[in-house]
Tab-separated table of C-alpha atoms and ligand atoms in Angstrom:
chain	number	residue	atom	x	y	z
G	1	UNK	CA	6.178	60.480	57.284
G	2	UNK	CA	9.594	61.166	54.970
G	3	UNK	CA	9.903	64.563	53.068
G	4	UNK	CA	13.038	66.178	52.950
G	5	UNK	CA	14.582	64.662	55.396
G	6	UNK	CA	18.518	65.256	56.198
G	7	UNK	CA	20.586	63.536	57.871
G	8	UNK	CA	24.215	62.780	59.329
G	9	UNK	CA	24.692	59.361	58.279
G	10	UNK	CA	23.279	56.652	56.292
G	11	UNK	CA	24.335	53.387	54.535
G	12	UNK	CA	22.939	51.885	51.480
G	13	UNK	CA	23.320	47.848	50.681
G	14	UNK	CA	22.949	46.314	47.220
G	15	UNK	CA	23.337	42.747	45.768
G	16	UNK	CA	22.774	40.747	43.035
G	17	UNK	CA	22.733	42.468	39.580
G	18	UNK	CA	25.681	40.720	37.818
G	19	UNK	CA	25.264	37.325	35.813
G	20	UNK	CA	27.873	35.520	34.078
G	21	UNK	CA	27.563	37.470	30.851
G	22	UNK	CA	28.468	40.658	32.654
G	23	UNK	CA	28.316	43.852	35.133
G	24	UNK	CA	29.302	43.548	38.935
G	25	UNK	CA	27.549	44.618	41.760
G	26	UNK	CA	30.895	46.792	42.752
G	27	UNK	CA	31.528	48.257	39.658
G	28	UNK	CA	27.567	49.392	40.147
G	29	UNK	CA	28.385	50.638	43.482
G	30	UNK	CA	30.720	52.963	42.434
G	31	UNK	CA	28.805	54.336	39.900
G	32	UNK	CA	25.950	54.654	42.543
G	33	UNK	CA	28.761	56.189	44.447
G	34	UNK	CA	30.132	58.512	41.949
G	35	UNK	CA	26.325	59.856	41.570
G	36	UNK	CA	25.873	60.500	45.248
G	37	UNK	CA	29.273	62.655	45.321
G	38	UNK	CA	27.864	64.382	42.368
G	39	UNK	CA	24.338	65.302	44.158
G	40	UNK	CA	25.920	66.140	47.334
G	41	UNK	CA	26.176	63.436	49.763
G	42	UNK	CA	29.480	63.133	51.430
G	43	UNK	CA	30.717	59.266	50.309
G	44	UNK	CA	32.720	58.685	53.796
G	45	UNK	CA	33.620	54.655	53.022
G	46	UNK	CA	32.993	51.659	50.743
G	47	UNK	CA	32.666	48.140	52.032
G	48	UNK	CA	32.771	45.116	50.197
G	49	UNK	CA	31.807	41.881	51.689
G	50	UNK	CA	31.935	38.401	50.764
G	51	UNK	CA	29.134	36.240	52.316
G	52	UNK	CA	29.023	32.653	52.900
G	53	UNK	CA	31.188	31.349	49.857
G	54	UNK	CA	28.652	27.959	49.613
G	55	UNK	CA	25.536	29.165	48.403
G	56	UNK	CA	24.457	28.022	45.684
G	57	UNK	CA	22.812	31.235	44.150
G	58	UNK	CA	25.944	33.367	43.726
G	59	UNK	CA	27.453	34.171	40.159
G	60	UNK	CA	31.256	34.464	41.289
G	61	UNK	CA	32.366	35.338	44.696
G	62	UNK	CA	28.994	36.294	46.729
G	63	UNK	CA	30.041	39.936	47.164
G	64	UNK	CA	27.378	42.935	48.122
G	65	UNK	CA	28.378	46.315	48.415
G	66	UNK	CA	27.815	48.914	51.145
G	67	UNK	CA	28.084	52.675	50.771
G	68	UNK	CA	28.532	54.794	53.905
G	69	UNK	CA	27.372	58.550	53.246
G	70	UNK	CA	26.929	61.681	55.721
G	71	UNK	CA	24.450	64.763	54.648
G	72	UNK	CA	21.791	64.052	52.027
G	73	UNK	CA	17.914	62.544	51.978
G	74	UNK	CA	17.543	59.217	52.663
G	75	UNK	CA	14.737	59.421	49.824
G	76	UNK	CA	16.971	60.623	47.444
G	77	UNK	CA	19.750	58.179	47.978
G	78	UNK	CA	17.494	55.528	47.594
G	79	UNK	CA	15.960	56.381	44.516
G	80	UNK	CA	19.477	56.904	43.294
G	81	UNK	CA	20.222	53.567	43.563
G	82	UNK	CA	17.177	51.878	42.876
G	83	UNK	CA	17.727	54.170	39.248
G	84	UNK	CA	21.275	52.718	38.534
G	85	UNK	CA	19.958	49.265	39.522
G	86	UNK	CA	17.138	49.266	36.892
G	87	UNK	CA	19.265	50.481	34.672
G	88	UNK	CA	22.360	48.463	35.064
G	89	UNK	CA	21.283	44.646	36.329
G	90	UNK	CA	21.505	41.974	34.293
G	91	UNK	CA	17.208	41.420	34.597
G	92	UNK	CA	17.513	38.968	31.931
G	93	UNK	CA	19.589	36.482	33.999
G	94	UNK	CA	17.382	33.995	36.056
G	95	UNK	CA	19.433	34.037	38.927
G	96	UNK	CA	19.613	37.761	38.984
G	97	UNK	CA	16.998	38.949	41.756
G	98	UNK	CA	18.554	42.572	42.924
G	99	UNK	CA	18.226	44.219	46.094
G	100	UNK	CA	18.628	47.612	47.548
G	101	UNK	CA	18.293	48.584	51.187
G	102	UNK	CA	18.507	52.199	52.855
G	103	UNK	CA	19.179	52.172	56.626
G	104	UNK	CA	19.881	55.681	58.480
G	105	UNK	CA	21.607	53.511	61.480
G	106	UNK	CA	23.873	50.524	61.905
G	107	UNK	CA	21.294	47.236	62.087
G	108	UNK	CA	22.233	44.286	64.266
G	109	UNK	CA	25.620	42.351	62.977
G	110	UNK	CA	23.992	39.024	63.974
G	111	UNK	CA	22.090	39.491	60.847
G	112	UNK	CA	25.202	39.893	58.650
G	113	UNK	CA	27.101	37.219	60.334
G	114	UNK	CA	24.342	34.897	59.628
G	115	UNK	CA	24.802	36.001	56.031
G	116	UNK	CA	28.369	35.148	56.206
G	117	UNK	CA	28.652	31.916	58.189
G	118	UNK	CA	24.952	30.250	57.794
G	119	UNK	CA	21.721	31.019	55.408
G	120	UNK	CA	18.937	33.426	55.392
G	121	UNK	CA	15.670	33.157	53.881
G	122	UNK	CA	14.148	35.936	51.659
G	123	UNK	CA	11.234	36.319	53.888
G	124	UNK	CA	13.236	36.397	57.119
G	125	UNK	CA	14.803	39.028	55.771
G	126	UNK	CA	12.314	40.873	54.811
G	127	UNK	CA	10.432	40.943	57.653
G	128	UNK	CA	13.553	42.310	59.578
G	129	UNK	CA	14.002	45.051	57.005
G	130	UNK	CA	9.832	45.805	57.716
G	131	UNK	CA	11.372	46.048	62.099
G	132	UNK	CA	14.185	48.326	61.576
G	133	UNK	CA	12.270	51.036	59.219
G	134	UNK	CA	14.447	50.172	56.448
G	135	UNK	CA	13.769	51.656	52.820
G	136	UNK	CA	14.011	48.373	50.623
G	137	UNK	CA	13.784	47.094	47.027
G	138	UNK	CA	13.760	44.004	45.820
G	139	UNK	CA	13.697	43.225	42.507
G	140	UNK	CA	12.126	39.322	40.656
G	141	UNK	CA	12.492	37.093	43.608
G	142	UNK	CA	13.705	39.995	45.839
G	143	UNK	CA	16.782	37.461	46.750
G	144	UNK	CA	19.225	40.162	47.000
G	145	UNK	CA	17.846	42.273	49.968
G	146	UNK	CA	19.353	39.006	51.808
G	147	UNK	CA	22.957	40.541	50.743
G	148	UNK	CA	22.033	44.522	50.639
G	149	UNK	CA	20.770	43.517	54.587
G	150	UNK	CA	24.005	41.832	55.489
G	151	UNK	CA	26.350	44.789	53.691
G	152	UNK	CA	24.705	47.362	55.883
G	153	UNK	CA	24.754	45.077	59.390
G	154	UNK	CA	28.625	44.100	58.549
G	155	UNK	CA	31.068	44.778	60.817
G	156	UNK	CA	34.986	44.257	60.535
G	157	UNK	CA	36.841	43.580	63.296
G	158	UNK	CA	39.643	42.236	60.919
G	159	UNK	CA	39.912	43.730	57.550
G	160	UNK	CA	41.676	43.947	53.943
G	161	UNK	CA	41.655	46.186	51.452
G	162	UNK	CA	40.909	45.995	47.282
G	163	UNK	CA	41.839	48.351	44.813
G	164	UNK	CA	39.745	47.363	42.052
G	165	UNK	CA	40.317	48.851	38.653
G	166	UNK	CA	37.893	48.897	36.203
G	167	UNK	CA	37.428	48.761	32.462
G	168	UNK	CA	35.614	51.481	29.776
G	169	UNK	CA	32.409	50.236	28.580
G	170	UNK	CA	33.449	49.630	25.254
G	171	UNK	CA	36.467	47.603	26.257
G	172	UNK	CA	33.935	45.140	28.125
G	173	UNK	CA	34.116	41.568	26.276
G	174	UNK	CA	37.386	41.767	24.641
G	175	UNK	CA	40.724	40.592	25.817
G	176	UNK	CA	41.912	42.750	28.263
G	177	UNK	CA	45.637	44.324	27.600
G	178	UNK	CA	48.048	44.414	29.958
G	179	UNK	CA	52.220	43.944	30.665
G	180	UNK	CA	52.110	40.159	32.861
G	181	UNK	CA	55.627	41.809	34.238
G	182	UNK	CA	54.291	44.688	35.827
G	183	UNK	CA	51.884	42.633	38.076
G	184	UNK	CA	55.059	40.554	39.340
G	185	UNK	CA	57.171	43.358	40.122
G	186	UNK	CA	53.831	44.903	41.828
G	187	UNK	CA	53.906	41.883	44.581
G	188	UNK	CA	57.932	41.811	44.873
G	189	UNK	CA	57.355	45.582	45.421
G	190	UNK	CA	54.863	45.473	48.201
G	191	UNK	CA	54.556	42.084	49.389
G	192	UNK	CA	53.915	41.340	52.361
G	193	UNK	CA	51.783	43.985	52.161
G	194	UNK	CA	50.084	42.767	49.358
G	195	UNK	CA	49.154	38.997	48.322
G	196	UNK	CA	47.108	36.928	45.403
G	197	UNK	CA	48.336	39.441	42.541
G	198	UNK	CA	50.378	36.622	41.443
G	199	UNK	CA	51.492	33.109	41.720
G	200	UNK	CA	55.276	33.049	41.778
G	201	UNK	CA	55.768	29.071	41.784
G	202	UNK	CA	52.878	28.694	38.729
G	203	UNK	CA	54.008	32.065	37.287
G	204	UNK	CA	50.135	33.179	37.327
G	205	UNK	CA	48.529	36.345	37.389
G	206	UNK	CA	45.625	35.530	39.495
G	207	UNK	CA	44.483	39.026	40.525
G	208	UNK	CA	42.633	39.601	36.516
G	209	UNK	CA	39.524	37.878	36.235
G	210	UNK	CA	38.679	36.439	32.589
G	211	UNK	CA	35.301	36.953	32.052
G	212	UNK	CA	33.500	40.142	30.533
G	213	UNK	CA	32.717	41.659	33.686
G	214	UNK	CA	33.986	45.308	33.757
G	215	UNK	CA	36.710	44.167	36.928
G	216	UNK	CA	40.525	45.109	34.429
G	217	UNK	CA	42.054	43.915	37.928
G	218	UNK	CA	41.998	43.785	41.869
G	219	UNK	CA	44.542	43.903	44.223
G	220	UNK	CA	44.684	42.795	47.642
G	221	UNK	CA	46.692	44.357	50.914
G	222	UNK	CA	46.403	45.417	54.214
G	223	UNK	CA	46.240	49.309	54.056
G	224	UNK	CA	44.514	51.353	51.387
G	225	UNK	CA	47.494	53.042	50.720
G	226	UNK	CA	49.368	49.837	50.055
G	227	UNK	CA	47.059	48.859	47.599
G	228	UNK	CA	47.359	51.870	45.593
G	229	UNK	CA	51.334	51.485	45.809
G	230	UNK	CA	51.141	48.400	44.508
G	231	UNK	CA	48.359	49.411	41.609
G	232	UNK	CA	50.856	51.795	40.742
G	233	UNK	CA	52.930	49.151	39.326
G	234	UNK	CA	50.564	47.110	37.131
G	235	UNK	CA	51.036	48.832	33.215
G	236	UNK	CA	47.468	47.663	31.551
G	237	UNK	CA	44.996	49.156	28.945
G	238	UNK	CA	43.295	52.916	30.676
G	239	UNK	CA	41.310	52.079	33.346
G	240	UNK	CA	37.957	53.568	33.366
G	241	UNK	CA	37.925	54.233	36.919
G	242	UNK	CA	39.626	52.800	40.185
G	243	UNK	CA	38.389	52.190	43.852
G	244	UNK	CA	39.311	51.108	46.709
G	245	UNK	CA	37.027	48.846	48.969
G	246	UNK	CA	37.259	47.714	52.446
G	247	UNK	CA	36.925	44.100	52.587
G	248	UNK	CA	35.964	41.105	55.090
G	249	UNK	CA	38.254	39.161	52.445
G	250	UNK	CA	41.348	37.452	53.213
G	251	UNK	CA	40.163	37.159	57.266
G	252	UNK	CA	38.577	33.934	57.565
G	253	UNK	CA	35.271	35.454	58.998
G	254	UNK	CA	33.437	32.724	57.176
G	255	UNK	CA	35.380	30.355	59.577
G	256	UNK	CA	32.951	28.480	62.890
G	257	UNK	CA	33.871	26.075	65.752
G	258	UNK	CA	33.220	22.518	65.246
G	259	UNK	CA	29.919	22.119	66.458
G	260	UNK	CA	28.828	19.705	69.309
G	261	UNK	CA	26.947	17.495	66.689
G	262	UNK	CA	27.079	17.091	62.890
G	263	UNK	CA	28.587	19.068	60.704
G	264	UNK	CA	26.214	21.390	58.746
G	265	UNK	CA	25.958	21.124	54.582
G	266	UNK	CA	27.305	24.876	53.850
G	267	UNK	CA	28.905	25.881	56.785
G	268	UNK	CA	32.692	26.464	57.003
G	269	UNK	CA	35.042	25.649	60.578
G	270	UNK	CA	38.208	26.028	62.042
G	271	UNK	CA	39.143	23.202	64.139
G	272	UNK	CA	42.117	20.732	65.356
G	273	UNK	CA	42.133	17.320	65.373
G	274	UNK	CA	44.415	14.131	64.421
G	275	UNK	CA	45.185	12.384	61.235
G	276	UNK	CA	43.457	8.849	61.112
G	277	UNK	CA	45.045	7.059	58.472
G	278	UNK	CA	47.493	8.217	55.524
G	279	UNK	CA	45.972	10.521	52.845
G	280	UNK	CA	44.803	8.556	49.703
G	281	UNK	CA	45.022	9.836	46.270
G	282	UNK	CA	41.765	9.033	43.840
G	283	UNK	CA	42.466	8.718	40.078
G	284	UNK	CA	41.094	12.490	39.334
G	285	UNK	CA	43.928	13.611	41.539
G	286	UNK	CA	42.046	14.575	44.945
G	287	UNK	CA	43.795	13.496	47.733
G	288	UNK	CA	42.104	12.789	50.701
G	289	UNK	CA	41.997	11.174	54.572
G	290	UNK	CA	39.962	10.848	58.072
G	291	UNK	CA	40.559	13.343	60.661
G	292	UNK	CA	39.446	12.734	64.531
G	293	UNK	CA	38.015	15.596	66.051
G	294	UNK	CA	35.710	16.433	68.959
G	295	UNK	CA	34.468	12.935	68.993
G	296	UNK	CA	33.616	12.134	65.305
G	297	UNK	CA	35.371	11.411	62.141
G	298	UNK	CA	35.471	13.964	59.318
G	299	UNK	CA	36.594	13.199	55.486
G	300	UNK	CA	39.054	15.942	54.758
G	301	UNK	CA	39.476	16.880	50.906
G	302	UNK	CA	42.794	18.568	48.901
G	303	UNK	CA	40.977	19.140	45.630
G	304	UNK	CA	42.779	18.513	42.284
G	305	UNK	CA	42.648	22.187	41.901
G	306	UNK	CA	44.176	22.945	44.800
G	307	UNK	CA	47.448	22.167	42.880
G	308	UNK	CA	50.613	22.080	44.875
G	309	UNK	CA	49.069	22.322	48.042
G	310	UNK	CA	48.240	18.370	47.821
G	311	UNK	CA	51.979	17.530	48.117
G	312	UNK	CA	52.169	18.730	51.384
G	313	UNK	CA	48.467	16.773	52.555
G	314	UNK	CA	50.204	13.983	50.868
G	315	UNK	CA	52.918	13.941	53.642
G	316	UNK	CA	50.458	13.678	56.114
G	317	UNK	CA	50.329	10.305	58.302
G	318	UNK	CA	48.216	8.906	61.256
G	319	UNK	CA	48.862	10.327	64.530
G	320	UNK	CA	49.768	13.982	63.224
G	321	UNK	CA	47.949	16.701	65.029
G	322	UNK	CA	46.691	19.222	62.954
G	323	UNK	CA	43.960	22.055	62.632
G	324	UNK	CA	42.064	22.256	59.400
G	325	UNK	CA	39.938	24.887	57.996
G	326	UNK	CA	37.504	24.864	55.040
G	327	UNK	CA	34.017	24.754	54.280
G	328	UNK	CA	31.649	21.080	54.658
G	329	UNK	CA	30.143	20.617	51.510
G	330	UNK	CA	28.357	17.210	50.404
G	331	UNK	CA	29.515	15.588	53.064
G	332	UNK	CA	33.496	16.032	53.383
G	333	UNK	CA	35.390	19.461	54.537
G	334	UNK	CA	36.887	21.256	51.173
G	335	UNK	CA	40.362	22.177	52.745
G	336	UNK	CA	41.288	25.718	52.666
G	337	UNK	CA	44.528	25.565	54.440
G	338	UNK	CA	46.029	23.189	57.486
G	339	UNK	CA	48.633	23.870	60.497
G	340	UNK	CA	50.727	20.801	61.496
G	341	UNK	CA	50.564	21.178	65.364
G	342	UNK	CA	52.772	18.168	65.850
G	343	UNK	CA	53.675	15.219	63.856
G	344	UNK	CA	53.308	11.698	65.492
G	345	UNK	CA	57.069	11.139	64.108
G	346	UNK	CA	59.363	13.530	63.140
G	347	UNK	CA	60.830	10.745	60.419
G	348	UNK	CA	59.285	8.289	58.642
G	349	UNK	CA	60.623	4.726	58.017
G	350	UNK	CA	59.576	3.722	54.221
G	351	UNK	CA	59.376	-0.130	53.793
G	352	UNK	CA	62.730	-0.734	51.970
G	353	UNK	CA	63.004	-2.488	48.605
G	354	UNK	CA	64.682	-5.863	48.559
G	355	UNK	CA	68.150	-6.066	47.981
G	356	UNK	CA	68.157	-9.609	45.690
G	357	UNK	CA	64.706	-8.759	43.759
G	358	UNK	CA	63.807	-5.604	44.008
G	359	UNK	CA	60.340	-6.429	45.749
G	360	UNK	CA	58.896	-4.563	48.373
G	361	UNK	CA	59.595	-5.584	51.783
G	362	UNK	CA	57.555	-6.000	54.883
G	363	UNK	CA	58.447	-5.461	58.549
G	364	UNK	CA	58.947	-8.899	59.922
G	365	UNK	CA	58.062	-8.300	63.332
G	366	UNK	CA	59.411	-5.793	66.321
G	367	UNK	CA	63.055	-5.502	65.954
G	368	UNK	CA	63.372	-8.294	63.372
G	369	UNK	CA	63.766	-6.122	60.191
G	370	UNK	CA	61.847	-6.366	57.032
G	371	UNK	CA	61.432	-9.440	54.976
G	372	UNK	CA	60.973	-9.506	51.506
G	373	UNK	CA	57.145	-10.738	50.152
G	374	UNK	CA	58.499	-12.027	46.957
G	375	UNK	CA	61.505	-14.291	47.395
G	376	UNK	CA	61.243	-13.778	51.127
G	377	UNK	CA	64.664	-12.264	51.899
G	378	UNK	CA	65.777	-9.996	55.315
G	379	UNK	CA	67.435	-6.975	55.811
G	380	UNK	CA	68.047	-5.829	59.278
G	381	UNK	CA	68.499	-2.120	58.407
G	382	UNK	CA	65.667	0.341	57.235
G	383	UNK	CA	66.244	3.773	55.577
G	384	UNK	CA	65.110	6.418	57.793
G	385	UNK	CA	63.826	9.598	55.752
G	386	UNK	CA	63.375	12.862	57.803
G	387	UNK	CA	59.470	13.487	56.652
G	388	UNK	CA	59.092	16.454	54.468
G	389	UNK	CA	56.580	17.989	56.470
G	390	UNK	CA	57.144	20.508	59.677
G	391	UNK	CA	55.234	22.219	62.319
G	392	UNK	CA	53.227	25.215	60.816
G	393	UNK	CA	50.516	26.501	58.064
G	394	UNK	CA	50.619	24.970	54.430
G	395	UNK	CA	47.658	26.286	52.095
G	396	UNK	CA	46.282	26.065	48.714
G	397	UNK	CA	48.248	28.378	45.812
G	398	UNK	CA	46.789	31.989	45.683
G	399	UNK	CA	44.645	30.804	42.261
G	400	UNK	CA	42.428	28.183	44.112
G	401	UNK	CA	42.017	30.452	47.491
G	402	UNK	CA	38.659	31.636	47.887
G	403	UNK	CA	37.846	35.478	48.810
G	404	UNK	CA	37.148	34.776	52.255
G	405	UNK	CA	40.421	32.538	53.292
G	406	UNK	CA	43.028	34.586	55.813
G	407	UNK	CA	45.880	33.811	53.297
G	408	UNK	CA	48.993	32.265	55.717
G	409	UNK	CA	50.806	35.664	55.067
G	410	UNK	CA	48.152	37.227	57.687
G	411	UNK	CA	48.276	34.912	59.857
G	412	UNK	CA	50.281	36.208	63.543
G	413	UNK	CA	51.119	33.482	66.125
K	1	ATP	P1	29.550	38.889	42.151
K	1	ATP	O1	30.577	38.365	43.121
K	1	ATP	O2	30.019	38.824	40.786
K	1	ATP	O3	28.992	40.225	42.580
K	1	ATP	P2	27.972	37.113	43.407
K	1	ATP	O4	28.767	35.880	43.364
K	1	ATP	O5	28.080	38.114	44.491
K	1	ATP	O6	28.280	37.903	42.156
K	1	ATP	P3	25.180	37.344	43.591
K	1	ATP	O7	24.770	37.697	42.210
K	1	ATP	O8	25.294	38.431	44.567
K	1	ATP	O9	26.508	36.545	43.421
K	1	ATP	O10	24.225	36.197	44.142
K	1	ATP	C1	24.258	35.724	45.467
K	1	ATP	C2	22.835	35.687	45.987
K	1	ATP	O11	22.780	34.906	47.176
K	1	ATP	C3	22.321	37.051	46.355
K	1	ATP	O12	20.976	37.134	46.000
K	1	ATP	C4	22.439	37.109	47.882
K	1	ATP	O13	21.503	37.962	48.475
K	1	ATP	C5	22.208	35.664	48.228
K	1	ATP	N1	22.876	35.248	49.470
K	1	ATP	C6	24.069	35.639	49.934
K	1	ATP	N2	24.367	35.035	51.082
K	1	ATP	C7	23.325	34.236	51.372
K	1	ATP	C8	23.027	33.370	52.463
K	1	ATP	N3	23.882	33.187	53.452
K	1	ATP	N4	21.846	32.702	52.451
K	1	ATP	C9	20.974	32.864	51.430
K	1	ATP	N5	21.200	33.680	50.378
K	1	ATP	C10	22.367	34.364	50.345
């Protein structure tokens, strides 16, 4: 039986109370935070993580929060935040199904990473909240215990850091105010500490989100401290409050092997393999081509919103070795980011055009030149273009990268 209980240490998980029209499971955290501080509990860390970026029941970036405390009644704590969940969630949304769990010890990680890489059923998860003692809520379909479970299992071998400002109440749903000059000179400042505040090339702030969530801003860096340096830049309307999380973002934990078989719908991987043919690009603008790995052939995607980052797919031919990463969705892998390993030819010999008409010209056999298909002149000479591609990482702009993805600024070889 539970009365009065203290202990040393305890962590409490909750997802799932935002919906498009507002709130955000952080900005509830901290205010489930703030009101632990204020009864006594000693607030020791908050975690953010980002779970498997495919599902399809998320409202933005499949976050749930974890709050680490020391001292204070397990009881208490989680009647604290089962109060500002009631209070705060967005009920009224259908796909809103809060949960909130109370463990007094780490569970199992294989639970979160499961949460992260694969999918979880509600009643698998509840039943494993029933074996480890846990104190659980779940509210409507009870869908969120699946994320307040995985918050309190994560672990972080690699991690970021978010300093995530927030807005006053009444400023929610109107424009939010800010200086776009103060967020550049925040990256050149701190980069590469820092990353995906901006995009210099598309001179985008990408670091405010637009809709009337309470989120003013959130910055992105290695060290808490760096963060805050580079916060310390950005001149916008008062805050309400700021925090700063520890994140699985920006690591590629989502990231698996290629499996022995099939690739799985919803799963993301990490793996090398060679360019088939030349990418293609379709009339909406994605660009895309067959890789060969581990036996199989894979469609690999550049969506149109991945921008810029096409032109450098685009320069891909047959026979370069490359490793992809991204997530398998309806059938073809949504590219992240690639590494050209090697390229089959450092140059590239582009079929010349013909010197008389102006057609295009065809190779007329091994060491015989190129002929011309239209009025059937030869040219012994070809152009030879040094390919505007080298060995190393090329990824999507900082706009189109998703929470999860190790941006190519982390990456050590
Ligand atoms: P925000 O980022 O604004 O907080 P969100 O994008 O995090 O919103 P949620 O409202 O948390 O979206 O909805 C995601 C739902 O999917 C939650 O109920 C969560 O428990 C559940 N979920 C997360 N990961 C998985 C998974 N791997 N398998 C099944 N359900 C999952």
């Amino acid at each position: 039986m539970r009365f009065n209980k203290i202990i040393s240490f305890m962590l409490i998980g909750i997802d799932d109370t935002d919906s498009p029209d507002g709130m955000c499971t952080t900005y509830l955290g901290a205010l489930v935070a703030d009101e632990l501080k204020r009864t006594g509990f000693m607030v020791k860390n908050l975690r953010l993580v980002r779970l498997n970026p495919n599902v399809i029941w998320k409202t933005r970036g499949n976050a749930a929060i974890c709050i680490e405390t020391e001292g204070g009644n397990p009881d208490e704590a989680f009647k604290i935040a089962r109060g500002f969940v009631e209070r705060f969630a967005k009920f009224d949304c259908e796909k809103t199904n809060p949960g909130v769990v109370v463990v007094e010890s780490p569970p199992n990680p294989a639970f979160y990473y499961q949460a992260l890489q694969k999918f979880c059923t509600i009643e698998e998860t509840v039943a494993r909240l029933e074996n480890i003692g846990a104190l659980y809520q779940g509210y409507k379909n009870r869908r969120g215990l699946i994320g307040a479970l995985a918050a309190v299992s994560s672990v972080l071998p690699d991690k970021t850091y978010e300093c995530l400002a927030y807005r006053k109440p009444e400023a929610c749903g109107t424009p939010r105010i800010f200086n776009p000059e103060g967020f550049f000179s925040s990256e050149e400042k701190t980069t590469p500490h820092t990353w995906d505040t901006v995009d210099f090339i598309r001179r985008e702030i990408v670091c405010i989100p637009h809709g009337k969530d309470p989120v003013l801003y959130g910055i992105r860096g290695e060290s808490s401290e760096w963060v805050k340096k580079a916060a310390g830049y950005v001149q916008t309307e008062e805050p309400a409050f700021s925090i700063v999380w520890e994140t699985n973002q920006g690591t590629d934990a989502h990231l698996l092997p290629i499996p022995e078989g099939d690739l799985i719908e919803g799963e993301s991987y990490r793996f090398s393999g060679m360019v088939e043919s030349a990418p293609v690009t379709e009339r909406g603008g994605h660009v895309h081509f067959p890789i060969f790995a581990n036996g199989k052939t894979i469609q690999v995607f550049a969506f149109e919103p991945t921008k810029q980052f096409r032109n450098a797919v685009r320069e891909l031919v047959s026979g370069d070795e490359i490793t992809v990463c991204g997530s398998y969705m309806k059938g073809v892998l949504h590219l992240e980011k690639f590494r050209v390993n090697m390229l089959a030819e450092p140059e590239s010999r582009s079929s010349p055009q013909c010197p008389e008409c102006g057609g295009r010209m065809t190779s007329a056999g091994k060491g015989k030149g190129y002929k011309c298909r239209e009025c059937s002149a030869r040219v012994r000479e070809v152009e030879v273009c040094r390919r505007d591609i080298a060995e190393g990482w090329y990824e999507v702009p900082p706009g189109s990268r998703r929470h999860l993805a190790k941006p190519v600024i982390r990456i050590i070889e």
